[in-house]
Coordinates of C-alpha atoms and ligand atoms in Angstrom, one line a residue:
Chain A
X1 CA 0.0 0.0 0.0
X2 CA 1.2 3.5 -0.8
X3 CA 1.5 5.9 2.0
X4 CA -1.5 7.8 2.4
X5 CA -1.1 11.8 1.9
X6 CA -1.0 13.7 5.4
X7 CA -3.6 16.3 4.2
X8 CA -6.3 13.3 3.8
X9 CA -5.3 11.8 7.1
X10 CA -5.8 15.4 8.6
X11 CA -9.1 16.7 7.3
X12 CA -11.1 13.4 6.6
X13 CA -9.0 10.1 7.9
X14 CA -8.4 6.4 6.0
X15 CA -11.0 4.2 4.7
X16 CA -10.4 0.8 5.2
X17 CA -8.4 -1.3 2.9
X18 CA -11.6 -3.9 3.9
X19 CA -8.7 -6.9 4.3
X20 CA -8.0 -8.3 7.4
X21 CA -9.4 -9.9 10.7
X22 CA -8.1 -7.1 12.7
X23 CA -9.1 -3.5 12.2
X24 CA -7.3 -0.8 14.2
X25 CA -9.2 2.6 14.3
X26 CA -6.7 5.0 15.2
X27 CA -6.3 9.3 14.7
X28 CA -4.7 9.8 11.8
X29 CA -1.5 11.3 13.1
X30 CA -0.5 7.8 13.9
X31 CA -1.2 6.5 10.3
X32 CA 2.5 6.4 9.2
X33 CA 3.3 4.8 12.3
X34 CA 1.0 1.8 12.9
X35 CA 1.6 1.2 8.7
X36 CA 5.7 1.5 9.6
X37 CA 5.1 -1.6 12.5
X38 CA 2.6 -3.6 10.6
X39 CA 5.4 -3.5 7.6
X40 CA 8.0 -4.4 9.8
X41 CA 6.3 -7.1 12.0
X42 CA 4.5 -8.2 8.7
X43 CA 1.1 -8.1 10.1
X44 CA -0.8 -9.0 6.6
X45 CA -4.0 -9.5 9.1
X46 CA -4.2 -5.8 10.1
X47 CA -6.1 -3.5 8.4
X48 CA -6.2 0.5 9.6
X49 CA -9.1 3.3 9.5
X50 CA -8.2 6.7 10.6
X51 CA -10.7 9.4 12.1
X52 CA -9.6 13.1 11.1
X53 CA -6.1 14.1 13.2
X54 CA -7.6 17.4 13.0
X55 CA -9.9 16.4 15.5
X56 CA -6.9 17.3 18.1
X57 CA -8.7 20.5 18.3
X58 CA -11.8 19.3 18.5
X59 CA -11.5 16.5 20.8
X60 CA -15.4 16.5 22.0
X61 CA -15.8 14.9 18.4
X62 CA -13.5 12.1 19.1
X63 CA -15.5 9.8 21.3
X64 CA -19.0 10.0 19.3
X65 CA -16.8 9.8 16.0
X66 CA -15.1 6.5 17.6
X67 CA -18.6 5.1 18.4
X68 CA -19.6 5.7 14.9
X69 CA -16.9 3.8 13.4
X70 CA -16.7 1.1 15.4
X71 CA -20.2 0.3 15.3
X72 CA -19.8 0.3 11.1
X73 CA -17.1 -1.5 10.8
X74 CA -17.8 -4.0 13.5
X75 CA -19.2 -6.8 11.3
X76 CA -16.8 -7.4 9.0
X77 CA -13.6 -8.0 11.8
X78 CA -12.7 -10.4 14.3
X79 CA -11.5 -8.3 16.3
X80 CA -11.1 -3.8 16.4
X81 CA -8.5 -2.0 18.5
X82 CA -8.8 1.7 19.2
X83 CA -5.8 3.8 18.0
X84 CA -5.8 7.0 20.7
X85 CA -5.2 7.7 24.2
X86 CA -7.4 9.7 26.0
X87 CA -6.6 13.0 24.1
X88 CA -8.7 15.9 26.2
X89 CA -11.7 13.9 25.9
X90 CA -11.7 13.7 29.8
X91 CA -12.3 9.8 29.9
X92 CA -15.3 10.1 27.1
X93 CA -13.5 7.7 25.0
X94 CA -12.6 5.4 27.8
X95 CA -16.2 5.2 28.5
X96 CA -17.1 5.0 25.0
X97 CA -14.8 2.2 24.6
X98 CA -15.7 -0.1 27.5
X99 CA -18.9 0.3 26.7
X100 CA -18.2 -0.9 23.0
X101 CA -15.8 -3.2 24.6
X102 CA -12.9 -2.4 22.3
X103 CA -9.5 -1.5 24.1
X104 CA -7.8 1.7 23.7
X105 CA -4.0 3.2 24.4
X106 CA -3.5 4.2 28.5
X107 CA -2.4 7.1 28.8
X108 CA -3.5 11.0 28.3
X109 CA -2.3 11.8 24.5
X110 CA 0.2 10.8 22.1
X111 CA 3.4 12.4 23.4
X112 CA 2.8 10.7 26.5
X113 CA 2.8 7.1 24.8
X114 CA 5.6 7.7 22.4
X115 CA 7.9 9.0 25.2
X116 CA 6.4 6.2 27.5
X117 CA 3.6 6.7 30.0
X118 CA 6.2 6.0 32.8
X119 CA 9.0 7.7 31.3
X120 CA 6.6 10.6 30.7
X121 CA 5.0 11.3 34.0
X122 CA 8.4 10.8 35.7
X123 CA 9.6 14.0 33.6
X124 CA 6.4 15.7 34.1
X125 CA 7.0 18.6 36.5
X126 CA 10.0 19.5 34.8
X127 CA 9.0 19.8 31.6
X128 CA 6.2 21.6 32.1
X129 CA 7.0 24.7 29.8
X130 CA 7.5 22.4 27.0
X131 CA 6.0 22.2 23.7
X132 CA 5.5 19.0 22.4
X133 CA 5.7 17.8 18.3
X134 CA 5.8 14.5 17.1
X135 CA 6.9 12.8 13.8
X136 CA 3.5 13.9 12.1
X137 CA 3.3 17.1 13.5
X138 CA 6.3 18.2 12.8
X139 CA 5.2 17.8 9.3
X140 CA 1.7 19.4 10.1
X141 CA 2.9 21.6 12.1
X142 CA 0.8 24.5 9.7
X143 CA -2.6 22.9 9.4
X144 CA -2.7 22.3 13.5
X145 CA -0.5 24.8 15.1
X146 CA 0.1 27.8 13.2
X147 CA -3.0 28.1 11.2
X148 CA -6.0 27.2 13.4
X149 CA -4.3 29.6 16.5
X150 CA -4.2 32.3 13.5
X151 CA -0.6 33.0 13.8
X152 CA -0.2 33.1 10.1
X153 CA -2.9 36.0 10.4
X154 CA -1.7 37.6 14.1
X155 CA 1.5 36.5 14.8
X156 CA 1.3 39.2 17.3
X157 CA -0.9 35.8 19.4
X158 CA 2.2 34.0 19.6
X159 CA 3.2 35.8 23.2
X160 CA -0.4 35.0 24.2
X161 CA -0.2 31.4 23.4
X162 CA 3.4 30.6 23.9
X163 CA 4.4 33.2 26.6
X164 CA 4.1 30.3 29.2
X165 CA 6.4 28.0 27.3
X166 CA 10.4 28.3 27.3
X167 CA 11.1 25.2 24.8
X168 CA 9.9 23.1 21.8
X169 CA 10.4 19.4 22.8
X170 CA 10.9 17.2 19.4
X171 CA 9.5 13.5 20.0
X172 CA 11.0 11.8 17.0
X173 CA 9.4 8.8 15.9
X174 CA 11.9 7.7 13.3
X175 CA 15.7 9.3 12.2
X176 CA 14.7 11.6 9.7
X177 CA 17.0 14.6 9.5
X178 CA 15.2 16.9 7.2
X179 CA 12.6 16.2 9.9
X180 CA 14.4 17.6 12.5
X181 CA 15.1 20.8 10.9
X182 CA 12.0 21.4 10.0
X183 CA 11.1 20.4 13.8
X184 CA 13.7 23.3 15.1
X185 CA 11.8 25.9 12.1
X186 CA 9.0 25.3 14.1
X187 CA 11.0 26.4 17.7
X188 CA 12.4 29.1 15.9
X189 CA 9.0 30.7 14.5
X190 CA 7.3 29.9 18.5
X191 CA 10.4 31.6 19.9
X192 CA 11.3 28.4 22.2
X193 CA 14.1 26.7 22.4
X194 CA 14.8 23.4 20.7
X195 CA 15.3 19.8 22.0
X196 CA 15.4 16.3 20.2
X197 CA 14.3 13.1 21.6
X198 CA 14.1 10.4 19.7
X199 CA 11.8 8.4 21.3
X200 CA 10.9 5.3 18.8
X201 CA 7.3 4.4 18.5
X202 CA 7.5 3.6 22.4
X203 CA 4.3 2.3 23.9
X204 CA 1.9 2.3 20.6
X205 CA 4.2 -0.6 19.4
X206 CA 3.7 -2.3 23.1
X207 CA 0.1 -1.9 22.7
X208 CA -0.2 -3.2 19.0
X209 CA 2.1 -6.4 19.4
X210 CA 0.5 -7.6 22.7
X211 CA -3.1 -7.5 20.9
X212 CA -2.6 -7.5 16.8
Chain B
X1 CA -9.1 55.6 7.6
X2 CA -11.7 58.6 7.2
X3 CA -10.7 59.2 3.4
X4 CA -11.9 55.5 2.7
X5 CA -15.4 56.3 1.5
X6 CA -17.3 53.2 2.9
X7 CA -16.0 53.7 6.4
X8 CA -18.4 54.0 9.5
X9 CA -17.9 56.9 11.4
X10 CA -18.6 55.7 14.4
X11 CA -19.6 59.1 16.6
X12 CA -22.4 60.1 13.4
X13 CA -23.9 56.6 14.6
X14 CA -27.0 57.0 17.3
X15 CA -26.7 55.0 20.2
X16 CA -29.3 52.1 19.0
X17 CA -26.9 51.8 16.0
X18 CA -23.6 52.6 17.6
X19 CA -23.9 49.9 19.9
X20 CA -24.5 46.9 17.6
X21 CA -21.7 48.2 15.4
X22 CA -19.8 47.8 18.6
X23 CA -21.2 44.0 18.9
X24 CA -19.7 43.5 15.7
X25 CA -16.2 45.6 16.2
X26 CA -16.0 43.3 18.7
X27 CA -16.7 40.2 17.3
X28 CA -13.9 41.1 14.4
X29 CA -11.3 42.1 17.5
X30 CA -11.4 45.3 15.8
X31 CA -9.4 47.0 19.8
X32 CA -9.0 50.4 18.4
X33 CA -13.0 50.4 17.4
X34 CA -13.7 49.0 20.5
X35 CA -12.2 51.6 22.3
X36 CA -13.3 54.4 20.0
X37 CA -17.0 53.4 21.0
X38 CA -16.7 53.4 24.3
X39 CA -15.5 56.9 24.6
X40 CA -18.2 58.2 22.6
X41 CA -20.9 56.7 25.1
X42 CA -19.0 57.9 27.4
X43 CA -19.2 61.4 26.4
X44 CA -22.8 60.9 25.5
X45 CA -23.1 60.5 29.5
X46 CA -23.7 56.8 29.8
X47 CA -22.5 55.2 32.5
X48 CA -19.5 52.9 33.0
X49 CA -21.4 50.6 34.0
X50 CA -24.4 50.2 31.3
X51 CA -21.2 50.6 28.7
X52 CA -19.5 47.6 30.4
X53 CA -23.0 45.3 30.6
X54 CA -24.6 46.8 27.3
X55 CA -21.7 47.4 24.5
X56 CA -18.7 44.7 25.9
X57 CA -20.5 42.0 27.8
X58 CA -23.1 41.4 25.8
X59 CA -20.9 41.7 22.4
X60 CA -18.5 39.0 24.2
X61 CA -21.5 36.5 25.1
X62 CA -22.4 36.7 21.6
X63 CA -18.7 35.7 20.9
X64 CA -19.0 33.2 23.5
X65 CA -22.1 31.5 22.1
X66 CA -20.3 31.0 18.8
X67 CA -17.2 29.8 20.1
X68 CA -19.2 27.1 22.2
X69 CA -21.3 26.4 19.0
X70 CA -18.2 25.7 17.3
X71 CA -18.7 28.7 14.5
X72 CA -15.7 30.5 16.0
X73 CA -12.2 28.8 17.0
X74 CA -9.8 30.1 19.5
X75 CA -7.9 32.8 17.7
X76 CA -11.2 35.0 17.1
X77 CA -12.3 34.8 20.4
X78 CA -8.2 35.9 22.0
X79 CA -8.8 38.9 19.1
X80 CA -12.4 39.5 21.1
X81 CA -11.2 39.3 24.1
X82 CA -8.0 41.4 23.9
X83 CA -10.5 44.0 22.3
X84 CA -12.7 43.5 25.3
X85 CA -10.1 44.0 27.9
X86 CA -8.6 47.6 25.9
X87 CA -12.3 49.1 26.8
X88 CA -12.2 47.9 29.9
X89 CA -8.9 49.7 30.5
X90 CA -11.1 52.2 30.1
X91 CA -13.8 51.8 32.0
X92 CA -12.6 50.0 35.1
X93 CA -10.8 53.5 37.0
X94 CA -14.5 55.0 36.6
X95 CA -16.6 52.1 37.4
X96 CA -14.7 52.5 40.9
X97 CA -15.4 56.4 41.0
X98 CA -19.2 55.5 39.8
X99 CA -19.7 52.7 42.5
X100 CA -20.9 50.2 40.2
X101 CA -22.3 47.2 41.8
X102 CA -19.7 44.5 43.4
X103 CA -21.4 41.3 43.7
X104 CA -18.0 39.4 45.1
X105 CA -15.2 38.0 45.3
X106 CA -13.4 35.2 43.5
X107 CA -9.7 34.1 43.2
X108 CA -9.3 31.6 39.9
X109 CA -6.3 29.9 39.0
X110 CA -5.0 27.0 36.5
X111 CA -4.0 24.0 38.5
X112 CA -0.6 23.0 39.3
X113 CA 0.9 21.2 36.1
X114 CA -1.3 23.4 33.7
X115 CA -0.7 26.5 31.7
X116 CA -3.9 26.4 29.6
X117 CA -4.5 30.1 30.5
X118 CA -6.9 31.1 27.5
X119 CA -10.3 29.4 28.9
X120 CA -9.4 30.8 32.5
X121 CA -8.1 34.4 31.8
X122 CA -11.8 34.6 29.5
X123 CA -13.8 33.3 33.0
X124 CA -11.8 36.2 34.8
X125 CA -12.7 38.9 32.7
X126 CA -16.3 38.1 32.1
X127 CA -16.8 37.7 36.1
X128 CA -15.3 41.2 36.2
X129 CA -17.4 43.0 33.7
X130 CA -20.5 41.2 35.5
X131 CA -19.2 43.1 38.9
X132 CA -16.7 40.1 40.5
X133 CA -13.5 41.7 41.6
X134 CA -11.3 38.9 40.3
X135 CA -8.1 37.9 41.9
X136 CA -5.9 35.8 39.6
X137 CA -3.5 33.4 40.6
X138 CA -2.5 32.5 36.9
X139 CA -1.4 29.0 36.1
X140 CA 0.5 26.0 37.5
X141 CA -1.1 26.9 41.1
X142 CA -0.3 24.4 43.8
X143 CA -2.1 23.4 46.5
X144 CA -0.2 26.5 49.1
X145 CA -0.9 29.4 46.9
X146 CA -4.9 28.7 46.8
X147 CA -5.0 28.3 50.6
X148 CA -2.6 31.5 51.0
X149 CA -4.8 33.3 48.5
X150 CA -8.3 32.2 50.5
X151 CA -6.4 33.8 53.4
X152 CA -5.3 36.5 52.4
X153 CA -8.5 37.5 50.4
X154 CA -11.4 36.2 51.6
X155 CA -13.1 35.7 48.4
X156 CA -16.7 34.3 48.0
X157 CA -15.6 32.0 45.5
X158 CA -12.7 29.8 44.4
X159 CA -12.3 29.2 40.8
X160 CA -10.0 26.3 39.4
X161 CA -9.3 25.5 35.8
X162 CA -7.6 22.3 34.1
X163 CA -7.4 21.7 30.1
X164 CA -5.1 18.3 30.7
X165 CA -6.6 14.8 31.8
X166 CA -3.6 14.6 33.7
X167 CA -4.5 17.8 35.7
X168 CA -7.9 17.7 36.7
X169 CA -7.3 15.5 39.6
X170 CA -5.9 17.8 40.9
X171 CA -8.4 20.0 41.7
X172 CA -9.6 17.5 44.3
X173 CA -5.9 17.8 45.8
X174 CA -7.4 21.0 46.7
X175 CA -10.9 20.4 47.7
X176 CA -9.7 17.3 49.9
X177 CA -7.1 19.7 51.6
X178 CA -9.9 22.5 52.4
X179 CA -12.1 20.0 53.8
X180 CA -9.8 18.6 55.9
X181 CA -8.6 22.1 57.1
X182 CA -12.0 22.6 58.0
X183 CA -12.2 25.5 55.4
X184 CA -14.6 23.5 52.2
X185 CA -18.0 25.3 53.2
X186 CA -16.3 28.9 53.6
X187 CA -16.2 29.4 49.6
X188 CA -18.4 28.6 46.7
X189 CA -16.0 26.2 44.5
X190 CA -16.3 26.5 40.7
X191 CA -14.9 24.2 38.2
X192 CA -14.2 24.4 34.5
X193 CA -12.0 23.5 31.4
X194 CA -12.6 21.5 28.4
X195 CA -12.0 17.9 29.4
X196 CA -14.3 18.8 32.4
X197 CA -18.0 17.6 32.8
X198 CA -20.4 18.0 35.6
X199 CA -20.2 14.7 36.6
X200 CA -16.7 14.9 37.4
X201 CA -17.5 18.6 39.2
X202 CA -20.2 16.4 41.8
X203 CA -17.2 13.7 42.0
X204 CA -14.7 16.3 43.2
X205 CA -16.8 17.3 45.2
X206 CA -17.1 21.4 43.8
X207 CA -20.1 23.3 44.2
X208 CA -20.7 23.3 40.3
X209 CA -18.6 23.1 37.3
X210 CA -19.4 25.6 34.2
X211 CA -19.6 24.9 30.8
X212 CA -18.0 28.2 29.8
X213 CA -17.2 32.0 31.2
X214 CA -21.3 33.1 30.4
X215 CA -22.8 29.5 32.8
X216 CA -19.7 30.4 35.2
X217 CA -20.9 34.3 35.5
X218 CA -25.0 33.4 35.4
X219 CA -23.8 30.3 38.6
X220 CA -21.8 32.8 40.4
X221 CA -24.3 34.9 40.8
X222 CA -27.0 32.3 41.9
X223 CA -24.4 31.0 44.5
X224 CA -23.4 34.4 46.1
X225 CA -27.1 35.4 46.3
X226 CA -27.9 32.0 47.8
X227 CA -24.9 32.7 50.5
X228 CA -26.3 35.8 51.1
X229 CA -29.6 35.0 52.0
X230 CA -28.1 32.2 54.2
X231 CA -25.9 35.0 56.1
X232 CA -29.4 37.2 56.4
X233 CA -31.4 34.2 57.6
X234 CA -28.8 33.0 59.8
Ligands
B12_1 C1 -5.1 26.5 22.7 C2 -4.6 25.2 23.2 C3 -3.2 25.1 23.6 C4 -2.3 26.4 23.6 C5 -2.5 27.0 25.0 C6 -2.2 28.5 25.1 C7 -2.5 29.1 26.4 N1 -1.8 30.1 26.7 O1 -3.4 28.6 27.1 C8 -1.0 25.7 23.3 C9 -0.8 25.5 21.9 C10 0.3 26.4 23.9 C11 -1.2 24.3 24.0 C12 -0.2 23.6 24.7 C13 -0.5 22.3 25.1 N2 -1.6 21.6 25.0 CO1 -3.2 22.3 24.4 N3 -4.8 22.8 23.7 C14 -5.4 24.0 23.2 C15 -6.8 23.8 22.7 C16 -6.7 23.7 21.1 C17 -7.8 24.9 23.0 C18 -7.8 25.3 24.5 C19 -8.4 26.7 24.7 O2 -7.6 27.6 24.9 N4 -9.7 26.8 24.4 C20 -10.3 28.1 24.4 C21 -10.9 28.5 25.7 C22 -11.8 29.7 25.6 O3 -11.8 27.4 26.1 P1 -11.6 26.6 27.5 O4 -10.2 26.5 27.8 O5 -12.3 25.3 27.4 O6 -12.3 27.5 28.6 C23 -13.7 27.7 28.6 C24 -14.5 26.7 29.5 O7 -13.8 25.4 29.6 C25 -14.7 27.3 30.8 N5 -13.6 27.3 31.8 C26 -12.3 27.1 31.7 N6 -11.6 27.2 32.8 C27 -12.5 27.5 33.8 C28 -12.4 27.8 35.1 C29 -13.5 28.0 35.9 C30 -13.4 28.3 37.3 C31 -14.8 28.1 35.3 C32 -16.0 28.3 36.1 C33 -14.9 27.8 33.9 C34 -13.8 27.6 33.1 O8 -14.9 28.7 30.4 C35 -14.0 29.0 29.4 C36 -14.5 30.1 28.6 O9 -15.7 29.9 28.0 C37 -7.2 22.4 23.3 C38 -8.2 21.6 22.6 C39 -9.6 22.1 22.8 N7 -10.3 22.3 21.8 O10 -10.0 22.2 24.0 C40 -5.8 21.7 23.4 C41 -5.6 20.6 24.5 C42 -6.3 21.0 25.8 N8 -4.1 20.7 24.7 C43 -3.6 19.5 24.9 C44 -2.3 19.2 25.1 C45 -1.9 17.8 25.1 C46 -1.3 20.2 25.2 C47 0.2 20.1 25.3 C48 0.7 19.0 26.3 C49 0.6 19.8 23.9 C50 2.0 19.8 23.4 N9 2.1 19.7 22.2 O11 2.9 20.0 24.2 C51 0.6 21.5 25.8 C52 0.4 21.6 27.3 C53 1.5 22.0 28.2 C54 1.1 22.2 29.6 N10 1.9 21.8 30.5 O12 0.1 22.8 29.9 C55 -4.7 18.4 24.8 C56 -5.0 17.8 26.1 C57 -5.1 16.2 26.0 C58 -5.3 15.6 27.4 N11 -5.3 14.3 27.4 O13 -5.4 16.2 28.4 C59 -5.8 19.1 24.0 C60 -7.2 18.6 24.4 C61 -5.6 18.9 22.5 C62 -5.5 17.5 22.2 N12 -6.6 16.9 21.7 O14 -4.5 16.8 22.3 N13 -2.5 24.0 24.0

């Protein structure tokens, strides 16, 4: 399968392939990830959808968007694993989830489970002025940071939003050095400083390979 | 911009036009408008106080109601509410001369591990401009600096905001320390933030938790007026 094009995974998600017994619903900022460890562990029984990353911002649609998907697709898989940790839903999807009976990702978001739940709550009060970016954010970092806070129309916001924060912290999902510079363009136009830390796919691989 | 020929002149406008345009000035972020319009009503004689409620408060809870109806997104309503706060500049030195009406006190802050500012610095200012003297503790507030606060200013009501899952908890850190200090019935306890629900408000065990800064403004007011009839009755 050819990568699917991060605009598509951010505005409207993944269809199905329809092939598989397993179907893993996930936010489509983890697309390129769970496709990198089904290549590599050659899980040929996984298939992916993907609800809208965008939905970052919106996280009060996550849960009901979840439900939706899950109930669609329930018929034609064994089995369906829920791609997203909590994400600001304030335990909605956990809810929504048990009471689907589908298991999700522990934790609060993303950064938390690519760092490592333990390894991120153990770092937690000190990095509290830190900005987090991930593999596909870094890409995306237009179409969910800059744009939608209107910094490309009032960049005079940036003090409001980021006046709190001393330093852009780069969770790198894979070694990609034209990644990393981008990932520093984006500290640079915030104003923070810049840190890398390349964290792997950390406990999103844990979660797929005990239940995939 | 008076040259431009489409351009409002905002002090030819009478008032049952002027303040709609304001609404609208508003809703844009248009600061310098903002402020423009409040001086004229000023020097048309009205109050501080009917400027704050009639031209800014009610402009912002029509800028609330779209943001909570997801028609406007965070940036328009930081453009509104900077807007907001420039007439206020104004207004605030006369409402004290004036002796508007103070309906109480509340000290807010973002919990400790938070700085998610944007929801609580938008409760702040629309309990001011409703007649709260705010005290604001800003964000990353532990557990000591609410209790020192509550001593130092007596406030009717304490105010706690969390946009993280891994934060909210914490706002029962505080509520469980007041109670056992003996100190949980002396102040009203509002709750609010994004990932927040009422359920979880009644779990913590907070007096109510508030969709957004227009429920937190219409609650605070029902609380303090209950408290007050206690105090009378008692
Ligand atoms: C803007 C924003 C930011 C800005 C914050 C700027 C600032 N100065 O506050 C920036 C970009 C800097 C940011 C940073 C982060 N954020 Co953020 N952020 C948001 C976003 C998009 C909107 C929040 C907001 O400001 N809304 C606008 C205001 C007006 O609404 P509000 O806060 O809900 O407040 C209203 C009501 O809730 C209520 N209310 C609020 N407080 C109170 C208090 C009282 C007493 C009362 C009565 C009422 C009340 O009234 C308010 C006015 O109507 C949300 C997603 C969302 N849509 O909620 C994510 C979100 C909250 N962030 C999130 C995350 C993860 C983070 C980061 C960790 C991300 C990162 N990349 O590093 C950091 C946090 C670091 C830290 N230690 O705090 C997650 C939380 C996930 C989770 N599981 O908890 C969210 C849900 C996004 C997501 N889906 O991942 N964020």
């Amino acid at each position: 399968m050819t990568a699917p094009d991060d605009r598509m995974l951010t505005e409207t998600g993944l269809t199905p392939a329809g092939r598989g017994r397993v179907l893993v619903i996930g936010c489509g900022a983890l697309a390129h990830e769970i496709l990198a460890l089904k290549r590599a562990n050659g899980w040929h029984h996984l298939d992916l959808a993907c609800l809208p990353a965008i939905w970052h911002n919106h996280p009060e649609r996550i849960a009901p968007g979840i439900r939706e998907a899950v109930t669609r697709h329930r018929a034609a898989y064994d089995k369906i694993l829920v791609a997203y940790a909590d994400c600001g839903t304030g335990g909605d999807l956990a809810r929504t989830c048990a009471e689907l009976g589908v298991e999700m990702i522990e934790g609060p978001h993303c950064y938390a489970f690519f760092d490592g739940l333990d390894a991120f709550a153990a770092r937690a009060g000190d990095e509290i002025t830190a900005f987090y970016l991930t593999d596909f954010l870094a890409r995306q970092f237009d179409a969910f940071v800059w744009r939608p806070l209107g910094l490309d129309r009032h960049p005079e916001l940036t003090e409001t939003y980021f006046g709190n924060y001393d330093r852009l912290v780069f969770l790198a999902q894979t070694d990609d050095p034209a990644l990393d510079a981008r990932a520093r363009d984006c500290a640079r136009r915030l104003g923070l400083a810049y840190e890398r830390r390349a964290t792997g796919y950390g406990d999103l691989a844990r979660f797929l390979q005990e239940r995939a | 911009m008076a040259e431009d020929d489409d351009d409002l002149i905002l002090s030819d406008l009478p008032d049952e036009e002027l303040v709609p345009q304001m609404h609208d000035d508003l809703y844009d972020g248009l600061k310098d408008e903002v402020v423009e319009g409040v001086e004229i009503l000023l020097e048309r004689g009205w109050t501080p106080y009917r400027v704050l409620t009639e031209a800014l408060v009610a402009g912002m809870t029509i800028v609330g109601n779209d943001f909570r109806d997801g028609i406007l997104f965070v940036p328009e309503v930081l453009l509104a509410a900077n807007a907001m706060k420039a007439g206020m500049g104004i207004l605030k030195p006369l409402l004290v001369e004036t002796g508007a009406p103070k309906l109480g006190k509340m000290v807010i802050g973002t919990v400790k591990g938070d700085i998610h500012d944007i929801g609580k610095n938008l409760v702040s200012m629309m309990m001011e401009g409703a007649g709260f003297e705010v005290v604001d503790l800003g964000i990353n507030t532990d557990v000591d600096e609410y209790l020192g606060a509550l001593e130092k200013e007596r406030p009717d009501i304490l105010g706690m905001s969390a946009l993280l899952t891994t934060t909210m908890p914490y706002m029962k850190v505080v509520i469980d320390t007041l109670t056992e200090k003996g100190l949980r019935d002396d102040y009203i306890v509002l709750v609010g933030g994004a990932p927040l629900n009422e359920e979880f408000g009644r779990a913590i065990g907070a007096d109510a938790y508030c969709r957004d800064a227009a429920v937190a403004v219409e609650t605070a007011k029902a609380f303090v007026a209950r408290k007050h009839n206690q105090a009378a009755a008692g």
